């Protein structure tokens, strides 16, 4: 996997990145014709990780495709095959045997095979990237839905067990960490119960050594609670990380941990007991020439550009980001908002059992994958879906309960656009509102009235103790379109003026816990929306990461934030 640090010292892993074969199954007859056994001869080469939309003539292809890679296995054992992210609904075969399936485009999935002999093998993946109102995302969204195997694929040889996850919980005495409790998820390749030696290292010091009993079906094992003293707290100013390494049998796994406590109180967000204001940006993890397959160097560059603008928080709109980017957030002290792609889903689909199950699974996969990232402080349950309907209320209640049940150390939030009719404020710890006065409707001056009304509405309904965040605001501009007529939409001046006005208002308002500019850079979007250039042009940089006037304005405005004044009262 693509990470900022080595995830395993012992695991014997090879990537399956590189050249694959691809066949676009426009008539969807591959299952009937058993493509998983007889891969079509008319296939073409593709270099993964990548998005197939960049193949000649496939820019708008949202259908079924088959992908294959042959590989030589030099050992003789089962393998653990992992895909970091593949679009839509996938089925996976090795040597013609179905291993299983997975739904969801942004989280990792893995399979354990039977014993593979030394020699050539082939993995075949059927990717179904069709969308309807029960998929996440739905077909009509404001970003380009790319298709393909766009994050890393790898396999590891398995002797007995694989540690697929570790979950670390911190115990606190006030704001002092006192202990860590560790749970691991084990995949057992033997068909019987096992006793395996296990050790745990905290920053290279062994803190546990013993045997653990693993059931034939594997599963979660609680390893114990271990005292931790005199550690530094993680924060944007001091993003101190500690390595935890677990060895079980022949396998090991490493995670980087940061000690920090996140709370919501008196309308503010507290980090280690101090009120912190989110000076944020919305960022899509996408690039006009790479789709979702963003090279690591570009993610790192984005992070440099973001931090240079005095931004302390990123909203990963609107889907789980890749682990590498989250590692960067951990290292750099960026506070991250992570969410599942429930984007403008309507009441009927929110009430649909298929969408319900998909969203619950995705929430679970996102939380379990990212459990130990200190940078993540919010789990978001939705964006601009119908949270003003009974269907929305039921599903968002369930999603929030699931998030809290899986992880009670973070805050649950959402971004609503029906702020005066929303029926879900009771489920979230932090209220996020998207609002576009001055762009889609009215003038920038309307923001003042909006804030008064919003606060009054929350107070009247008993939610004024919850932190309020403006999760989106912004305007479009074309890079290079400079103008003396500052009021002309799409000019750089118009965008910069609007953003400056709104930031000033929100930045200096103590009752606003955070603000997220929409958005980091221009992104390609769905043709259905008929936006100019087929891009969402509200980036404060263009798609090539060239700054518009608004970028410099954000940098200047955020630099003037007075942290001292923003204390809890
Ligand atoms: C919405 C949505 C964003 C984007 C934005 C816009 O609020 O959440 O994804 O589409 O509007 O640019 O209009």
Coordinates of C-alpha atoms and ligand atoms in Angstrom, one line a residue:
X1 CA 0.0 0.0 0.0
X2 CA 1.0 3.6 -0.6
X3 CA 1.9 5.0 2.9
X4 CA 4.4 7.5 4.3
X5 CA 6.0 4.8 6.4
X6 CA 6.6 1.1 6.3
X7 CA 3.5 -0.8 7.4
X8 CA 5.2 -4.2 7.9
X9 CA 8.7 -5.3 8.5
X10 CA 8.1 -9.0 8.3
X11 CA 5.2 -9.4 5.8
X12 CA 6.2 -10.8 2.5
X13 CA 4.4 -8.6 0.1
X14 CA 4.5 -7.9 -3.7
X15 CA 2.5 -5.3 -5.6
X16 CA 0.3 -6.1 -8.5
X17 CA 0.6 -2.6 -9.8
X18 CA 1.8 -2.1 -13.4
X19 CA 0.4 -3.4 -16.6
X20 CA -3.0 -5.2 -16.6
X21 CA -5.4 -6.2 -19.4
X22 CA -8.7 -4.4 -19.7
X23 CA -11.8 -5.3 -21.6
X24 CA -14.8 -3.0 -21.7
X25 CA -17.9 -5.2 -21.5
X26 CA -20.4 -2.9 -23.0
X27 CA -23.0 -5.6 -23.4
X28 CA -22.4 -7.0 -19.9
X29 CA -22.1 -10.5 -21.1
X30 CA -18.9 -11.4 -19.4
X31 CA -20.4 -13.5 -16.6
X32 CA -22.4 -15.6 -19.2
X33 CA -19.3 -16.0 -21.3
X34 CA -17.1 -16.8 -18.2
X35 CA -14.5 -14.1 -18.8
X36 CA -13.1 -15.0 -15.4
X37 CA -11.9 -18.3 -17.0
X38 CA -11.5 -17.2 -20.6
X39 CA -10.4 -13.6 -20.6
X40 CA -11.4 -11.9 -23.9
X41 CA -8.6 -11.8 -26.5
X42 CA -9.7 -8.3 -27.7
X43 CA -8.5 -6.8 -24.4
X44 CA -6.1 -3.8 -24.2
X45 CA -3.2 -2.9 -21.9
X46 CA -3.8 -0.5 -19.0
X47 CA -1.3 0.7 -16.4
X48 CA -2.7 0.5 -12.9
X49 CA -3.3 2.2 -10.6
X50 CA -5.2 4.4 -13.0
X51 CA -8.7 5.5 -14.1
X52 CA -9.9 3.9 -17.3
X53 CA -11.6 7.2 -18.4
X54 CA -8.2 8.2 -19.8
X55 CA -8.2 5.3 -22.3
X56 CA -9.0 6.4 -25.8
X57 CA -12.7 7.0 -26.2
X58 CA -13.6 6.0 -22.7
X59 CA -13.9 9.3 -21.0
X60 CA -17.6 8.9 -20.3
X61 CA -17.6 5.1 -19.8
X62 CA -19.6 4.3 -16.7
X63 CA -20.2 0.6 -17.4
X64 CA -18.7 -2.8 -16.7
X65 CA -15.1 -3.7 -17.4
X66 CA -12.9 -6.7 -16.8
X67 CA -9.3 -6.4 -15.7
X68 CA -6.7 -9.1 -15.5
X69 CA -3.2 -9.5 -14.3
X70 CA -1.0 -12.6 -14.5
X71 CA 1.7 -13.1 -11.9
X72 CA 4.3 -15.6 -10.9
X73 CA 4.1 -16.9 -7.4
X74 CA 7.4 -18.1 -6.1
X75 CA 6.1 -19.8 -2.9
X76 CA 3.5 -22.4 -2.1
X77 CA 0.9 -21.1 0.3
X78 CA -2.4 -19.1 0.5
X79 CA -2.1 -15.4 -0.4
X80 CA -3.8 -12.4 1.1
X81 CA -4.9 -10.2 -1.8
X82 CA -5.7 -6.6 -1.1
X83 CA -7.1 -3.8 -3.2
X84 CA -6.8 -0.3 -1.8
X85 CA -9.7 1.1 -3.9
X86 CA -11.6 0.1 -7.0
X87 CA -14.7 1.8 -8.3
X88 CA -18.2 0.5 -7.8
X89 CA -19.2 -3.1 -7.4
X90 CA -16.4 -5.7 -7.9
X91 CA -16.0 -9.4 -8.1
X92 CA -12.6 -11.0 -7.9
X93 CA -11.4 -14.4 -9.2
X94 CA -8.0 -16.1 -8.9
X95 CA -7.3 -18.8 -11.4
X96 CA -11.1 -18.9 -12.3
X97 CA -12.2 -19.4 -8.6
X98 CA -14.5 -16.6 -7.2
X99 CA -12.9 -15.2 -4.1
X100 CA -15.8 -12.8 -3.3
X101 CA -17.2 -9.3 -4.0
X102 CA -17.1 -5.8 -2.6
X103 CA -19.2 -2.6 -3.0
X104 CA -17.8 0.9 -2.5
X105 CA -15.2 2.9 -4.4
X106 CA -13.0 4.3 -1.7
X107 CA -12.1 1.8 1.0
X108 CA -9.9 -1.2 0.9
X109 CA -11.0 -4.8 0.6
X110 CA -9.1 -8.1 0.8
X111 CA -9.4 -11.8 0.2
X112 CA -7.6 -14.9 1.5
X113 CA -7.1 -17.6 -1.2
X114 CA -6.6 -21.3 -0.8
X115 CA -3.1 -22.6 -1.2
X116 CA -1.4 -21.3 -4.5
X117 CA 1.3 -23.5 -6.0
X118 CA 4.6 -22.1 -7.2
X119 CA 4.1 -20.9 -10.8
X120 CA 1.9 -18.6 -12.9
X121 CA -1.5 -17.4 -11.7
X122 CA -4.1 -14.8 -12.7
X123 CA -6.3 -12.4 -10.9
X124 CA -9.4 -11.2 -12.7
X125 CA -11.6 -8.4 -11.5
X126 CA -15.1 -7.5 -12.9
X127 CA -15.7 -3.8 -12.1
X128 CA -19.3 -2.6 -12.4
X129 CA -19.2 1.2 -12.4
X130 CA -22.9 1.8 -13.2
X131 CA -24.8 4.2 -11.0
X132 CA -28.4 4.7 -9.9
X133 CA -30.1 6.3 -6.9
X134 CA -29.1 3.4 -4.6
X135 CA -25.4 3.7 -5.3
X136 CA -22.8 5.9 -3.5
X137 CA -22.3 8.2 -5.3
X138 CA -25.5 8.5 -7.2
X139 CA -25.2 9.2 -11.0
X140 CA -25.8 13.0 -10.6
X141 CA -23.0 14.4 -8.5
X142 CA -20.8 17.5 -8.8
X143 CA -17.5 15.6 -9.5
X144 CA -16.4 13.2 -12.2
X145 CA -17.0 9.6 -11.2
X146 CA -13.9 7.8 -12.4
X147 CA -13.7 4.1 -13.0
X148 CA -11.0 1.5 -12.5
X149 CA -8.4 0.1 -10.2
X150 CA -7.1 3.5 -9.0
X151 CA -5.2 2.6 -5.9
X152 CA -2.6 0.0 -5.2
X153 CA -3.1 -3.8 -5.4
X154 CA -0.9 -6.2 -3.6
X155 CA -0.6 -9.8 -2.2
X156 CA 1.2 -11.3 0.7
X157 CA 2.1 -14.9 1.3
X158 CA 0.5 -16.3 4.4
X159 CA 2.0 -18.9 6.7
X160 CA -0.6 -19.0 9.4
X161 CA -2.2 -15.6 10.3
X162 CA -2.5 -12.1 8.9
X163 CA -3.1 -9.1 11.1
X164 CA -5.7 -7.2 9.0
X165 CA -6.3 -4.4 11.4
X166 CA -5.3 -2.9 14.8
X167 CA -7.5 -0.7 16.9
X168 CA -6.0 1.4 19.6
X169 CA -8.0 3.2 22.3
X170 CA -6.5 5.7 24.6
X171 CA -7.3 6.1 28.3
X172 CA -7.0 9.5 29.8
X173 CA -6.6 11.2 33.2
X174 CA -8.0 14.6 32.2
X175 CA -5.8 15.5 29.3
X176 CA -3.0 13.2 30.2
X177 CA -2.9 9.8 28.3
X178 CA -2.4 7.0 30.8
X179 CA -2.8 3.8 28.8
X180 CA -3.5 2.3 25.4
X181 CA -5.9 -0.7 24.8
X182 CA -5.2 -2.8 21.8
X183 CA -7.4 -5.0 19.7
X184 CA -6.3 -6.8 16.5
X185 CA -8.3 -8.4 13.7
X186 CA -6.8 -11.7 12.7
X187 CA -7.3 -13.7 9.5
X188 CA -6.5 -17.3 10.1
X189 CA -5.4 -19.3 7.1
X190 CA -5.3 -22.6 8.9
X191 CA -8.6 -24.5 9.2
X192 CA -8.2 -24.9 13.0
X193 CA -7.7 -23.0 16.2
X194 CA -4.2 -21.8 16.8
X195 CA -2.0 -20.5 19.5
X196 CA 0.5 -17.9 18.1
X197 CA 3.2 -15.9 19.8
X198 CA 2.5 -12.2 19.9
X199 CA 4.5 -9.1 20.9
X200 CA 3.7 -5.4 21.0
X201 CA 6.2 -2.6 20.6
X202 CA 5.6 1.0 21.5
X203 CA 8.4 3.0 19.9
X204 CA 10.6 0.0 19.7
X205 CA 10.1 -0.9 23.4
X206 CA 8.5 -4.3 23.9
X207 CA 5.4 -3.8 26.1
X208 CA 3.9 -7.2 25.7
X209 CA 5.1 -10.7 24.9
X210 CA 2.9 -13.8 25.2
X211 CA 0.7 -16.2 23.2
X212 CA -2.7 -15.5 21.8
X213 CA -5.5 -18.0 20.9
X214 CA -6.9 -17.5 17.4
X215 CA -10.1 -19.3 16.5
X216 CA -10.3 -21.2 13.2
X217 CA -12.4 -18.4 11.8
X218 CA -10.1 -15.6 13.0
X219 CA -11.7 -12.5 14.3
X220 CA -11.0 -9.7 16.8
X221 CA -8.7 -10.4 19.7
X222 CA -8.3 -8.0 22.6
X223 CA -4.6 -8.0 23.6
X224 CA -4.8 -5.8 26.7
X225 CA -4.4 -2.4 28.2
X226 CA -0.9 -1.1 28.6
X227 CA 0.4 1.9 30.6
X228 CA 1.8 4.8 28.7
X229 CA 3.4 7.7 30.5
X230 CA 5.0 11.0 29.6
X231 CA 3.9 11.1 26.0
X232 CA 3.6 14.4 24.1
X233 CA 0.2 15.3 22.9
X234 CA -0.6 15.5 19.2
X235 CA -1.8 18.9 17.9
X236 CA -1.5 21.1 14.8
X237 CA 1.5 22.8 16.4
X238 CA 3.1 19.6 17.6
X239 CA 2.0 16.6 15.4
X240 CA 3.9 14.1 17.4
X241 CA 3.5 10.5 16.3
X242 CA 4.3 7.3 18.1
X243 CA 4.8 3.9 16.3
X244 CA 3.0 0.8 17.6
X245 CA 4.1 -2.4 16.1
X246 CA 2.3 -5.8 16.7
X247 CA 3.8 -9.1 15.7
X248 CA 1.5 -12.2 15.7
X249 CA 3.0 -15.5 14.4
X250 CA 4.9 -14.6 11.2
X251 CA 3.0 -11.4 10.5
X252 CA 3.4 -7.9 11.8
X253 CA 1.7 -4.5 11.4
X254 CA 2.7 -0.9 12.2
X255 CA 0.5 2.1 12.9
X256 CA 1.4 5.6 13.8
X257 CA -0.5 7.0 16.7
X258 CA -1.1 10.5 18.0
X259 CA -2.4 11.3 21.5
X260 CA -5.1 13.9 21.3
X261 CA -8.6 14.3 22.8
X262 CA -11.5 15.8 20.7
X263 CA -14.6 17.2 22.4
X264 CA -17.5 19.5 21.7
X265 CA -18.6 21.9 24.5
X266 CA -20.4 25.2 24.7
X267 CA -20.6 25.6 21.0
X268 CA -16.8 25.0 20.5
X269 CA -14.6 22.2 19.3
X270 CA -11.9 21.4 21.8
X271 CA -8.6 19.8 21.0
X272 CA -6.8 18.7 24.2
X273 CA -9.1 20.9 26.1
X274 CA -8.4 24.1 24.0
X275 CA -10.9 25.7 21.8
X276 CA -9.8 25.3 18.2
X277 CA -11.4 26.9 15.2
X278 CA -11.4 25.1 11.9
X279 CA -9.9 27.3 9.2
X280 CA -10.7 24.9 6.5
X281 CA -10.8 24.0 2.9
X282 CA -12.9 21.4 1.0
X283 CA -10.7 19.2 -1.1
X284 CA -11.7 16.5 -3.6
X285 CA -9.1 13.8 -3.9
X286 CA -9.0 14.0 -7.6
X287 CA -7.0 15.5 -10.5
X288 CA -8.0 16.4 -14.0
X289 CA -5.3 14.2 -15.6
X290 CA -5.2 11.3 -13.1
X291 CA -8.7 11.0 -11.8
X292 CA -8.7 9.4 -8.3
X293 CA -5.3 7.9 -9.0
X294 CA -3.4 10.8 -7.6
X295 CA 0.4 10.3 -7.5
X296 CA 1.9 10.6 -4.0
X297 CA 4.1 13.6 -5.1
X298 CA 1.0 15.5 -6.0
X299 CA -0.8 14.7 -2.7
X300 CA 2.3 16.0 -0.9
X301 CA 2.3 19.1 -3.1
X302 CA -1.4 19.8 -2.3
X303 CA -0.6 19.5 1.3
X304 CA 2.3 22.0 1.0
X305 CA 0.0 24.4 -0.8
X306 CA -2.7 24.0 1.8
X307 CA -0.5 24.6 4.7
X308 CA 1.1 27.6 3.1
X309 CA -2.4 29.2 3.1
X310 CA -2.6 28.9 6.9
X311 CA -5.4 26.3 6.6
X312 CA -5.6 24.0 9.6
X313 CA -8.4 21.6 8.5
X314 CA -9.4 19.8 5.4
X315 CA -12.8 18.4 4.7
X316 CA -12.3 15.3 2.5
X317 CA -15.3 16.1 0.4
X318 CA -17.1 13.8 -0.3
X319 CA -15.6 10.3 0.2
X320 CA -12.9 8.5 2.1
X321 CA -9.5 9.7 1.1
X322 CA -6.5 7.5 0.4
X323 CA -4.5 6.4 3.4
X324 CA -1.3 8.2 2.2
X325 CA -3.1 11.5 2.3
X326 CA -4.3 10.8 5.8
X327 CA -0.8 9.9 6.8
X328 CA 0.3 13.4 5.6
X329 CA -2.4 15.0 7.6
X330 CA -1.2 13.1 10.7
X331 CA 2.4 14.2 10.1
X332 CA 1.5 17.8 9.4
X333 CA -1.0 18.3 12.1
X334 CA -4.0 18.9 9.8
X335 CA -7.4 18.3 11.3
X336 CA -9.4 16.1 8.9
X337 CA -13.2 15.7 8.3
X338 CA -13.9 12.4 6.6
X339 CA -17.2 11.4 5.1
X340 CA -19.1 8.8 3.1
X341 CA -20.5 9.7 -0.4
X342 CA -24.1 10.2 0.5
X343 CA -24.4 13.3 -1.6
X344 CA -27.8 14.9 -2.3
X345 CA -29.6 11.6 -2.0
X346 CA -33.4 12.0 -2.1
X347 CA -36.0 10.7 0.3
X348 CA -37.0 7.7 -1.8
X349 CA -33.4 6.4 -2.0
X350 CA -32.6 7.1 1.6
X351 CA -35.5 4.8 2.5
X352 CA -34.2 2.1 0.1
X353 CA -32.8 -1.0 1.9
X354 CA -30.0 -1.3 -0.7
X355 CA -28.7 2.2 -0.1
X356 CA -29.2 1.8 3.7
X357 CA -27.0 -1.3 3.7
X358 CA -24.4 0.2 1.5
X359 CA -24.1 3.3 3.5
X360 CA -23.8 1.4 6.8
X361 CA -21.1 -0.8 5.4
X362 CA -19.2 2.1 4.0
X363 CA -19.3 3.9 7.3
X364 CA -18.0 0.8 9.0
X365 CA -15.2 0.3 6.5
X366 CA -14.1 3.9 6.7
X367 CA -14.0 4.0 10.5
X368 CA -12.2 0.7 10.8
X369 CA -9.6 1.5 8.1
X370 CA -8.9 4.9 9.6
X371 CA -9.4 4.2 13.3
X372 CA -5.9 5.2 14.4
X373 CA -5.3 8.4 12.4
X374 CA -5.0 11.3 14.9
X375 CA -5.8 13.8 12.2
X376 CA -9.3 12.6 11.8
X377 CA -11.6 14.4 14.2
X378 CA -15.0 14.2 12.5
X379 CA -17.0 11.4 10.9
X380 CA -19.5 12.9 8.6
X381 CA -22.7 11.0 7.8
X382 CA -23.9 12.9 4.7
X383 CA -23.8 15.9 2.5
X384 CA -26.9 17.8 1.4
X385 CA -29.2 14.8 1.4
X386 CA -32.8 15.0 2.5
X387 CA -32.2 15.2 6.2
X388 CA -35.5 17.1 6.4
X389 CA -37.5 13.9 5.7
X390 CA -38.5 10.9 7.8
X391 CA -36.4 8.6 5.5
X392 CA -33.4 10.8 6.1
X393 CA -34.0 11.0 9.8
X394 CA -34.2 7.2 10.0
X395 CA -31.0 6.5 8.1
X396 CA -28.9 9.3 9.5
X397 CA -30.0 8.3 13.0
X398 CA -28.7 4.8 12.3
X399 CA -25.4 6.1 10.7
X400 CA -24.7 8.3 13.6
X401 CA -25.4 5.6 16.1
X402 CA -23.1 3.2 14.2
X403 CA -20.3 5.8 14.1
X404 CA -20.6 6.3 17.8
X405 CA -20.8 2.6 18.6
X406 CA -17.6 1.9 16.5
X407 CA -15.7 5.0 17.7
X408 CA -16.7 7.2 20.6
X409 CA -13.5 9.2 20.5
X410 CA -14.4 11.4 17.6
X411 CA -17.3 13.8 16.8
X412 CA -20.1 13.0 14.3
X413 CA -21.1 15.7 11.9
X414 CA -22.9 16.3 8.5
X415 CA -23.2 19.1 6.0
X416 CA -26.8 20.1 5.5
X417 CA -28.4 22.5 3.0
X418 CA -31.9 22.4 4.6
X419 CA -30.8 24.3 7.7
X420 CA -34.2 25.5 8.8
X421 CA -36.0 22.2 8.2
X422 CA -33.4 19.7 9.2
X423 CA -34.6 16.8 11.3
X424 CA -31.2 15.4 12.2
X425 CA -29.4 17.9 14.3
X426 CA -30.1 15.7 17.4
X427 CA -27.9 13.0 15.9
X428 CA -24.7 15.0 15.4
X429 CA -22.2 16.5 17.7
X430 CA -21.3 19.3 15.3
X431 CA -23.7 21.0 12.9
X432 CA -22.3 21.7 9.4
X433 CA -24.3 24.0 7.0
X434 CA -23.5 24.6 3.3
X435 CA -24.6 28.0 2.1
X436 CA -23.9 30.0 -1.2
X437 CA -25.3 33.5 -0.6
X438 CA -23.6 35.8 -3.1
X439 CA -23.1 33.1 -5.7
X440 CA -26.2 31.0 -6.3
X441 CA -28.6 33.4 -4.6
X442 CA -28.6 37.0 -3.3
X443 CA -25.7 39.1 -2.3
X444 CA -22.8 38.7 0.0
X445 CA -24.4 41.0 2.5
X446 CA -27.2 38.3 3.0
X447 CA -24.7 36.4 5.1
X448 CA -25.2 38.6 8.0
X449 CA -28.9 37.9 8.2
X450 CA -28.3 34.2 7.5
X451 CA -26.0 33.9 10.6
X452 CA -28.5 35.7 12.8
X453 CA -31.4 33.5 11.6
X454 CA -29.4 30.3 11.8
X455 CA -28.2 30.9 15.4
X456 CA -31.8 31.9 16.4
X457 CA -33.1 28.8 14.8
X458 CA -30.6 26.5 16.6
X459 CA -31.3 28.3 19.9
X460 CA -35.1 28.0 19.5
X461 CA -34.7 24.3 18.9
X462 CA -32.3 23.7 21.7
X463 CA -29.2 23.0 19.6
X464 CA -27.2 26.2 20.4
X465 CA -24.7 24.3 22.5
X466 CA -23.5 22.3 19.5
X467 CA -20.6 23.8 17.5
X468 CA -21.8 25.3 14.3
X469 CA -19.6 25.1 11.2
X470 CA -20.1 26.6 7.8
X471 CA -19.1 23.6 5.8
X472 CA -19.2 25.2 2.3
X473 CA -19.3 28.7 0.8
X474 CA -17.6 30.0 -2.3
X475 CA -17.8 31.2 -5.9
X476 CA -16.5 30.3 -9.3
X477 CA -13.7 32.1 -11.1
X478 CA -11.7 31.4 -14.2
X479 CA -7.9 31.6 -13.7
X480 CA -6.6 34.6 -15.5
X481 CA -9.9 36.3 -15.9
X482 CA -8.9 39.6 -14.2
X483 CA -11.3 42.5 -14.2
X484 CA -11.9 46.1 -13.2
X485 CA -15.5 45.2 -12.8
X486 CA -15.2 43.4 -9.5
X487 CA -18.9 42.6 -9.4
X488 CA -18.7 40.4 -12.6
X489 CA -19.2 36.8 -11.8
X490 CA -16.4 34.3 -12.8
X491 CA -13.7 37.0 -12.5
X492 CA -10.9 36.3 -10.0
X493 CA -11.8 39.6 -8.3
X494 CA -15.4 38.6 -7.7
X495 CA -14.4 35.3 -6.2
X496 CA -11.7 36.8 -4.0
X497 CA -14.0 39.6 -2.7
X498 CA -16.8 37.3 -1.9
X499 CA -14.5 34.8 -0.1
X500 CA -12.8 37.7 1.8
X501 CA -16.1 39.0 3.0
X502 CA -17.4 35.7 4.2
X503 CA -14.2 34.6 5.9
X504 CA -14.0 37.9 7.8
X505 CA -17.6 37.5 9.0
X506 CA -17.1 33.8 10.0
X507 CA -13.6 34.1 11.3
X508 CA -14.4 36.9 13.7
X509 CA -17.6 35.3 15.0
X510 CA -17.0 33.4 18.2
X511 CA -20.2 31.4 17.7
X512 CA -18.9 29.8 14.5
X513 CA -16.6 26.9 15.3
X514 CA -15.2 26.5 11.8
X515 CA -15.5 27.4 8.1
X516 CA -14.5 25.5 5.0
X517 CA -14.0 27.3 1.8
X518 CA -15.5 25.6 -1.3
X519 CA -13.1 24.5 -2.7
X520 CA -9.3 23.7 -3.0
X521 CA -9.0 23.5 -6.8
X522 CA -11.1 23.3 -9.9
X523 CA -12.2 19.8 -10.6
X524 CA -13.7 18.0 -13.5
X525 CA -17.4 17.3 -13.0
X526 CA -20.3 15.4 -14.5
X527 CA -21.5 16.5 -17.9
X528 CA -25.1 16.3 -16.7
X529 CA -24.5 19.5 -14.7
X530 CA -23.5 21.5 -17.8
X531 CA -21.0 23.6 -15.9
X532 CA -18.6 25.8 -17.9
X533 CA -15.7 23.7 -19.2
X534 CA -17.3 20.7 -17.5
X535 CA -15.4 21.7 -14.3
X536 CA -16.6 22.9 -11.0
X537 CA -14.7 26.2 -11.1
X538 CA -14.9 27.2 -7.5
X539 CA -11.3 26.3 -6.8
X540 CA -9.1 28.9 -5.2
X541 CA -6.5 27.3 -7.5
X542 CA -7.1 26.0 -10.9
X543 CA -6.9 22.3 -11.8
X544 CA -3.1 22.6 -12.4
X545 CA -2.7 24.0 -8.9
X546 CA -2.1 27.6 -10.1
X547 CA -3.3 30.1 -7.5
X548 CA -6.2 32.5 -8.2
X549 CA -6.5 35.8 -6.3
X550 CA -8.7 34.0 -3.8
X551 CA -5.9 31.7 -2.7
X552 CA -3.8 34.6 -1.6
X553 CA -6.8 36.2 0.1
X554 CA -7.5 33.0 2.1
X555 CA -3.9 32.9 3.2
X556 CA -4.0 36.5 4.3
X557 CA -7.3 36.2 6.1
X558 CA -6.5 33.0 7.9
X559 CA -3.1 34.5 9.0
X560 CA -5.1 37.2 10.8
X561 CA -7.1 34.8 13.0
X562 CA -6.7 35.6 16.6
X563 CA -6.3 32.3 18.5
X564 CA -6.1 34.0 21.8
X565 CA -9.4 35.7 21.5
X566 CA -11.0 32.4 20.5
X567 CA -10.8 30.8 23.9
X568 CA -13.7 29.0 25.6
X569 CA -15.7 31.3 27.8
Ligands
LIG1 C1 -22.8 21.7 -3.0 C2 -22.1 20.4 -2.9 C3 -20.7 20.5 -3.5 C4 -20.7 21.4 -4.7 C5 -21.2 22.8 -4.4 C6 -21.2 23.7 -5.6 O1 -22.9 22.4 -1.8 O2 -22.0 19.9 -1.6 O3 -20.3 19.2 -3.7 O4 -21.4 20.8 -5.7 O5 -22.5 22.7 -3.9 O6 -20.2 24.0 -6.2 O7 -22.3 24.0 -6.0

